[in-house]
Short mmCIF file of C-alpha atoms and ligand atoms in Angstrom, two decimals:
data_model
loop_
_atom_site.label_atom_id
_atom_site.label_comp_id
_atom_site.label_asym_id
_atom_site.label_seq_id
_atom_site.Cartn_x
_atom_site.Cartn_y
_atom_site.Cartn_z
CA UNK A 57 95.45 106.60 86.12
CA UNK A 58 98.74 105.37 87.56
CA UNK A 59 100.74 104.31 84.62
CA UNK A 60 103.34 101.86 86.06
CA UNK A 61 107.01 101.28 84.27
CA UNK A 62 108.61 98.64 85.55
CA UNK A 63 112.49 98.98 85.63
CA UNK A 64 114.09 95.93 85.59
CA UNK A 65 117.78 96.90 85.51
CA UNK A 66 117.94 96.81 89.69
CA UNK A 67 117.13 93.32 90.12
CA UNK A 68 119.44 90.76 92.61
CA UNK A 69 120.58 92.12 95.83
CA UNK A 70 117.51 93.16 98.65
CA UNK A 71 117.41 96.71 98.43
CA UNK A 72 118.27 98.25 101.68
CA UNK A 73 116.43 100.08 104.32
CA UNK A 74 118.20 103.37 103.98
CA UNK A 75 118.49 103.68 100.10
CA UNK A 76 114.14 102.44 100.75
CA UNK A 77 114.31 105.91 102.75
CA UNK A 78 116.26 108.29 100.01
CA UNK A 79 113.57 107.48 97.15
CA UNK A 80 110.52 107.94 99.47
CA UNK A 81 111.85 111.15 100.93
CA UNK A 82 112.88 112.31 96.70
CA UNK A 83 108.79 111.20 96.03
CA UNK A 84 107.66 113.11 99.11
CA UNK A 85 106.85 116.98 97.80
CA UNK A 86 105.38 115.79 94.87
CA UNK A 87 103.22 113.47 96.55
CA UNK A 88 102.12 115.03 99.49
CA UNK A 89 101.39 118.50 96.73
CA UNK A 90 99.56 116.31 94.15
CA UNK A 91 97.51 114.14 96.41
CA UNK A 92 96.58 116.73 98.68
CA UNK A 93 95.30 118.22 95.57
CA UNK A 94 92.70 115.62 95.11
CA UNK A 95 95.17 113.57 92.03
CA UNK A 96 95.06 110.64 94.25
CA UNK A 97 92.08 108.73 92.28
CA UNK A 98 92.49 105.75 93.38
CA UNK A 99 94.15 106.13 97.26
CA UNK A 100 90.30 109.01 97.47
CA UNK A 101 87.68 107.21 95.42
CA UNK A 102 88.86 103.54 96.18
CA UNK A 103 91.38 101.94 98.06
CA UNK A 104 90.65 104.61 101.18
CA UNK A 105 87.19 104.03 101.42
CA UNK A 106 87.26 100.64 101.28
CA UNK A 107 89.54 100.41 104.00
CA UNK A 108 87.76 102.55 106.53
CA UNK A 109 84.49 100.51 105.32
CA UNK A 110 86.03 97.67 106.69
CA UNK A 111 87.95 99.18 109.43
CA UNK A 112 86.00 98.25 113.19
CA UNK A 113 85.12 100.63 115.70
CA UNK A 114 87.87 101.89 116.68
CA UNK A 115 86.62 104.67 118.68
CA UNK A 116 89.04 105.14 121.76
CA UNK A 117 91.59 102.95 120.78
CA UNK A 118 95.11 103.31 120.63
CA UNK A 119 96.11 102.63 116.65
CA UNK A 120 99.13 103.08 115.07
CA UNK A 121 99.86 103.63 111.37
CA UNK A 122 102.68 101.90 109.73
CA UNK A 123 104.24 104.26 106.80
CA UNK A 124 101.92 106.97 107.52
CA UNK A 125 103.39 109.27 105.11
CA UNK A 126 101.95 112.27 104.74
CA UNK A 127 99.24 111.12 107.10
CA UNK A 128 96.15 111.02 105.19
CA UNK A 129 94.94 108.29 106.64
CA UNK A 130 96.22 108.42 110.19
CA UNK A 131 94.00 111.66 110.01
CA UNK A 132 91.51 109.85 109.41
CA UNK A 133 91.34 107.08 111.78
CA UNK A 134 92.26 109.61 114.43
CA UNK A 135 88.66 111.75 113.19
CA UNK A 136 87.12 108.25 113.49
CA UNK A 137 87.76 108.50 117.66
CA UNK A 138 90.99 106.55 117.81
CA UNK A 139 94.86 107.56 119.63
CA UNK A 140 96.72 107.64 116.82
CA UNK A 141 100.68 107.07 116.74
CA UNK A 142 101.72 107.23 113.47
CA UNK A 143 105.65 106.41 112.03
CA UNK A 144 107.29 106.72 108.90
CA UNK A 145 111.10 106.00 107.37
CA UNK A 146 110.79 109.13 105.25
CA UNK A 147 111.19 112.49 107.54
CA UNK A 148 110.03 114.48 104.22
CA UNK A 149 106.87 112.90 104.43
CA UNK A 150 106.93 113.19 108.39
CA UNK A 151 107.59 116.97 108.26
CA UNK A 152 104.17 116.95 105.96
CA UNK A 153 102.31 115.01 108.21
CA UNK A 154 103.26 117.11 111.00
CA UNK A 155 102.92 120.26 109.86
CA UNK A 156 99.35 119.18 109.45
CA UNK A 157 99.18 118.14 112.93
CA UNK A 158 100.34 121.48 114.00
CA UNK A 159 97.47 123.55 111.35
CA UNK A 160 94.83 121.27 113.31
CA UNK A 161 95.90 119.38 115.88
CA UNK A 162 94.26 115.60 116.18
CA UNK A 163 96.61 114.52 118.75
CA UNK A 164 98.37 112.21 116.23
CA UNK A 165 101.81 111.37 118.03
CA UNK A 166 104.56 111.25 114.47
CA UNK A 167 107.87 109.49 114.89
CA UNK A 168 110.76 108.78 112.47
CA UNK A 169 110.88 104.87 112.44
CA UNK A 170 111.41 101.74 110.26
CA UNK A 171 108.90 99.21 110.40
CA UNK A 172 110.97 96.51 111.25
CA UNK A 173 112.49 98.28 115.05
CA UNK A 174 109.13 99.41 116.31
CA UNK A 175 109.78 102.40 118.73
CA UNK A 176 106.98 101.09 120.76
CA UNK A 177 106.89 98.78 123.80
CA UNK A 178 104.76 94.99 123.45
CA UNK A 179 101.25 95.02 123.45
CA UNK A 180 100.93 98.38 123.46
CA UNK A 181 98.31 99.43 120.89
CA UNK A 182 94.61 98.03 120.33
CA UNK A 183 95.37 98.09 116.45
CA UNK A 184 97.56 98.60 113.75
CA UNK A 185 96.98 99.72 110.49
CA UNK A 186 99.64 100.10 107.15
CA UNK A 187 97.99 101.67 104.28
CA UNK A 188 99.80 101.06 100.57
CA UNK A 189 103.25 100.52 102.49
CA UNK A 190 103.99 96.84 103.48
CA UNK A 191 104.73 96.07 99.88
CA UNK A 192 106.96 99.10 99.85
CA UNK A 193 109.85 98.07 102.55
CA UNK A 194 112.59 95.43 102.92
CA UNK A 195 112.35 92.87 105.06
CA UNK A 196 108.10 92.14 105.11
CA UNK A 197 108.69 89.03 107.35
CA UNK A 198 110.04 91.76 110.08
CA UNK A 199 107.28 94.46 109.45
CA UNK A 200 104.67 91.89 110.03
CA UNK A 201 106.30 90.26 113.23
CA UNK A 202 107.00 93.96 114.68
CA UNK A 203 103.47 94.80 114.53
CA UNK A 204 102.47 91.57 115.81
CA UNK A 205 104.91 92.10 118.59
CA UNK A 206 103.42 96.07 119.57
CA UNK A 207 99.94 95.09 119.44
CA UNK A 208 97.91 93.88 122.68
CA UNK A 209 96.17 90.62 122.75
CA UNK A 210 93.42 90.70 120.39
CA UNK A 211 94.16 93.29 118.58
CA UNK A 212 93.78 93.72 114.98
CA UNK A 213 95.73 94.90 112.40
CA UNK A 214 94.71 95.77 108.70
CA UNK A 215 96.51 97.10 105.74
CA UNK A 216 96.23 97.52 102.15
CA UNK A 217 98.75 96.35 99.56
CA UNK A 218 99.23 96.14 95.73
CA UNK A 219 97.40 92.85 94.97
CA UNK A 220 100.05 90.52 95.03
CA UNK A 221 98.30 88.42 92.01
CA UNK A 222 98.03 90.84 89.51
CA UNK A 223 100.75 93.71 90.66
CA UNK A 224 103.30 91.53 89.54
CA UNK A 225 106.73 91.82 88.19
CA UNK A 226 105.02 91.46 83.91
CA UNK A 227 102.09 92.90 83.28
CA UNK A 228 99.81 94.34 80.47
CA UNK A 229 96.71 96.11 79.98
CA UNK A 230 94.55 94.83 77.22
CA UNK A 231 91.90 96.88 75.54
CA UNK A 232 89.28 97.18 73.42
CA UNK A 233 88.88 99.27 69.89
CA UNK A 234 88.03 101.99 72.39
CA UNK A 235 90.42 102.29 74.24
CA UNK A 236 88.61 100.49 77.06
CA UNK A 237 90.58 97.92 79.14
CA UNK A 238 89.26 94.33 79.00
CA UNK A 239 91.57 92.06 80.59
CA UNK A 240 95.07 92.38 82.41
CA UNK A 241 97.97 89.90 81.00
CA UNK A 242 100.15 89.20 83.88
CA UNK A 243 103.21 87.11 84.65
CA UNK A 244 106.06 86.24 86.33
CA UNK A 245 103.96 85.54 89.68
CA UNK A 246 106.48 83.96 91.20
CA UNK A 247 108.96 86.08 90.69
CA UNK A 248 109.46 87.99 94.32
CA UNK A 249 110.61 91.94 93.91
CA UNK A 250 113.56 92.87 95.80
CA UNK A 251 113.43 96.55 95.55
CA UNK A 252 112.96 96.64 91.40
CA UNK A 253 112.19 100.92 91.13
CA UNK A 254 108.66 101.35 89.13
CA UNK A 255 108.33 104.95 88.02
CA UNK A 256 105.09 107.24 87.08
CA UNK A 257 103.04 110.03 88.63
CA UNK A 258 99.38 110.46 89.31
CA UNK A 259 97.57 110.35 85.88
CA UNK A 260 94.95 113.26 87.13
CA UNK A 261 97.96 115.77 88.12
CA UNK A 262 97.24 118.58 85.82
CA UNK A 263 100.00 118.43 82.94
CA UNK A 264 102.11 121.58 84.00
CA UNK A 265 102.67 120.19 87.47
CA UNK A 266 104.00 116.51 85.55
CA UNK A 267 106.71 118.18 83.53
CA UNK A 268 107.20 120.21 87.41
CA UNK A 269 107.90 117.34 89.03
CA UNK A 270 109.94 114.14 88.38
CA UNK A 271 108.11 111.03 88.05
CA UNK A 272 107.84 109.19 91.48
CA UNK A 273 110.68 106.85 91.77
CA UNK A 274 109.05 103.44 93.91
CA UNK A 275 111.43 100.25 95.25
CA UNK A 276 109.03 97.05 94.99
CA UNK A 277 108.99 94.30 97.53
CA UNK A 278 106.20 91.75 96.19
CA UNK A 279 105.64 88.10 96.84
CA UNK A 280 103.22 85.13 96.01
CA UNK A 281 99.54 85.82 98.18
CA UNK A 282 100.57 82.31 99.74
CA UNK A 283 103.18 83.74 101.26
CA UNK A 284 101.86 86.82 102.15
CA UNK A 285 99.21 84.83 103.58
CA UNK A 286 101.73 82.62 105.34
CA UNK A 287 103.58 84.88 106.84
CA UNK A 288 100.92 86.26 108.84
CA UNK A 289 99.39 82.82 109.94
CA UNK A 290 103.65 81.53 111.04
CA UNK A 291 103.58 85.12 113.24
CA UNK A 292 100.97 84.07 114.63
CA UNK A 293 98.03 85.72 113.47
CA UNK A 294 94.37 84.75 112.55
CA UNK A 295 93.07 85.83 109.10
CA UNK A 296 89.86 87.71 109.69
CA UNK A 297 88.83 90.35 106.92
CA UNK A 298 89.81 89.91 103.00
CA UNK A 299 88.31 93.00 100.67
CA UNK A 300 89.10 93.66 96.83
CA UNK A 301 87.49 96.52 96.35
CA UNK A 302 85.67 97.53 93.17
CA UNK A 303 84.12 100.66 92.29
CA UNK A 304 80.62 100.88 91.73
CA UNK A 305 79.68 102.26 87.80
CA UNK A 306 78.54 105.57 89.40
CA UNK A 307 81.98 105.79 90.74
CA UNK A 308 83.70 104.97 87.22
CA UNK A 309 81.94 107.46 85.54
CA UNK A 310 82.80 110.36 87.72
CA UNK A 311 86.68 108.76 87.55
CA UNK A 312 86.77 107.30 84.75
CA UNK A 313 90.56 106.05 85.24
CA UNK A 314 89.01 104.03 87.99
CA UNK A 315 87.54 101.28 85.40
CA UNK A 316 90.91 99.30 85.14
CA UNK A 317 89.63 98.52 88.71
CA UNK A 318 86.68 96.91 87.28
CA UNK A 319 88.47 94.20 85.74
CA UNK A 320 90.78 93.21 87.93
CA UNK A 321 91.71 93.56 91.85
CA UNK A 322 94.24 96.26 92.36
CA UNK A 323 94.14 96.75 95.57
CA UNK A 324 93.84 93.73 98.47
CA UNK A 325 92.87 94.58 101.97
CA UNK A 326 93.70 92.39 105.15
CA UNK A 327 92.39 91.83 108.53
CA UNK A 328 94.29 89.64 111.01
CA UNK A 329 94.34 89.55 114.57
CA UNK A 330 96.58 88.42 117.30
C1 SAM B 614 102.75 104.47 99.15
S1 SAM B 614 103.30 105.32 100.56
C2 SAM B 614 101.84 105.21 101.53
C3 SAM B 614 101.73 106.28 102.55
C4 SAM B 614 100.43 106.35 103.35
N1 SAM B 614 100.23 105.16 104.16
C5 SAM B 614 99.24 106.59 102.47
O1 SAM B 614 98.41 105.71 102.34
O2 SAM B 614 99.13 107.70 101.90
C6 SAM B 614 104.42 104.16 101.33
C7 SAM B 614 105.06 104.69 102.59
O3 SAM B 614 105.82 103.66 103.22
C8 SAM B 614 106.96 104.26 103.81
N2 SAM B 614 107.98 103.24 104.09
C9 SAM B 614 108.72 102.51 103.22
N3 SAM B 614 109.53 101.67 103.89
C10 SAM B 614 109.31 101.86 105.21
C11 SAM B 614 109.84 101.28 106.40
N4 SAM B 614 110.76 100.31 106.36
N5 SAM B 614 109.37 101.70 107.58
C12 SAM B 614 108.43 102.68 107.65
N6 SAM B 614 107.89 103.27 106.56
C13 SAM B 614 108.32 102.86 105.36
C14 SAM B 614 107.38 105.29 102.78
O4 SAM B 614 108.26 106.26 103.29
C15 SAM B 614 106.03 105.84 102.35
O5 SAM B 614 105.66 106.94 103.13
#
């Protein structure tokens, strides 16, 4: 289990793009070591497979992935048949992603980038895809526009964020006698993020490698659903795919830390298309 601690002290100003960059490139080691290592419950057993459930064919087509980090899932699109391009701010997580690229080459093009200054011409791509990042940048309204901008008529994009309903800035777990969790108490919906630093590390990392490594160190940028929602219909998209995944009980019992994702959605997937 993620165990999320919300520090509040940062609130106010918009965080900015390049102190965005330091934390992700100080979270990138332990990340790339601990997920690689299968401690990534809910990115392998949940969030990941839901998306590429969803995903279309996208055999032959030219994708890129927004905030690839250390390119799990770019890998995996690009196994699925599509060009991948691939960019990241962080160029610790790049030098991951690459080095994979060089061990077995996909033909996965990686570029230093922010999401808001696209390196990439307009219309250039079939699709787009941003797994777990959008929420995680400065300046959404940009991100969103940019990939509108690179992607050819009728393309699609899709990404994954925190769901904005219940990932907000007060929240709770309740449980029963058990220890089992029952209900979420959330609040402070409207409340947007501007770069508030939540801290933990992945729940399954085995314990020598959590006193190893500092917890993971993660600016916020959240907003209301509406105006995620928004935002994408004023670019000028058209909403076409909405999945909250939930795991199956088969699922929970293998990973048990999954159940919290039983009782709430914790993950929100989106479809749009230009
Ligand atoms: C939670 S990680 C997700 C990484 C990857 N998509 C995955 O699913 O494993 C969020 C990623 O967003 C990247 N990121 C944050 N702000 C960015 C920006 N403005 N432009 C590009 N990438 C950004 C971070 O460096 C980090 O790699």
């Amino acid at each position: 289990l993620c165990k999320f601690e919300l520090i509040r002290g940062l609130k106010g100003e918009l965080l900015k793009q390049d102190e965005v960059a330091k934390f992700w490139n100080q979270n990138a080691e332990a990340w790339t070591k601990l997920s690689r290592m299968g401690c990534d419950i809910y990115r392998d057993h949940l969030n990941t497979p839901a998306f590429f459930e969803i995903l279309p064919n996208i055999n032959s087509l030219k994708g890129l992935d927004i905030g690839c980090g250390e390119g799990h899932n770019t890998r995996k699109a690009a196994q699925s048949g599509a060009k991948m391009s691939a960019i990241d701010i962080s160029s610790e997580f790049l030098k991951y992603a690459e080095e994979s690229e060089e061990k077995e080459p996909l033909g996965i093009e990686y570029k230093k980038a922010n999401a808001i200054a696209l390196p990439f011409g307009n219309n250039a791509f079939d699709f787009a895809m941003a797994n777990m990042s959008l929420m995680d940048m400065p300046e959404i309204e940009k991100a969103i526009k940019e990939a509108y901008r690179i992607l050819k008529p009728t393309g699609f994009f899709q990404f994954s964020i925190l769901h904005p309903c219940f990932h907000t800035l007060a929240w709770e777990w309740i449980k029963d006698e058990n220890e089992k969790p029952t209900a979420l108490k959330c609040g402070n919906y409207f409340t947007e993020l501007n770069g508030e630093l939540e801290e933990w590390i992945f729940g399954a990392a085995p314990d020598e490698l959590k006193q190893k490594y500092s917890k993971f160190r993660i600016p916020r940028f959240a907003m209301p659903l509406s105006k995620w929602l928004n935002l994408l219909i004023e670019t000028g998209f058209t909403l076409e795919k909405f999945y909250e995944p939930m795991p199956d009980d088969e699922t929970v019992k293998k990973y048990p830390s999954l159940s919290y994702t039983q009782v709430i959605a914790w993950f929100l997937i989106i479809r749009c298309r230009k």
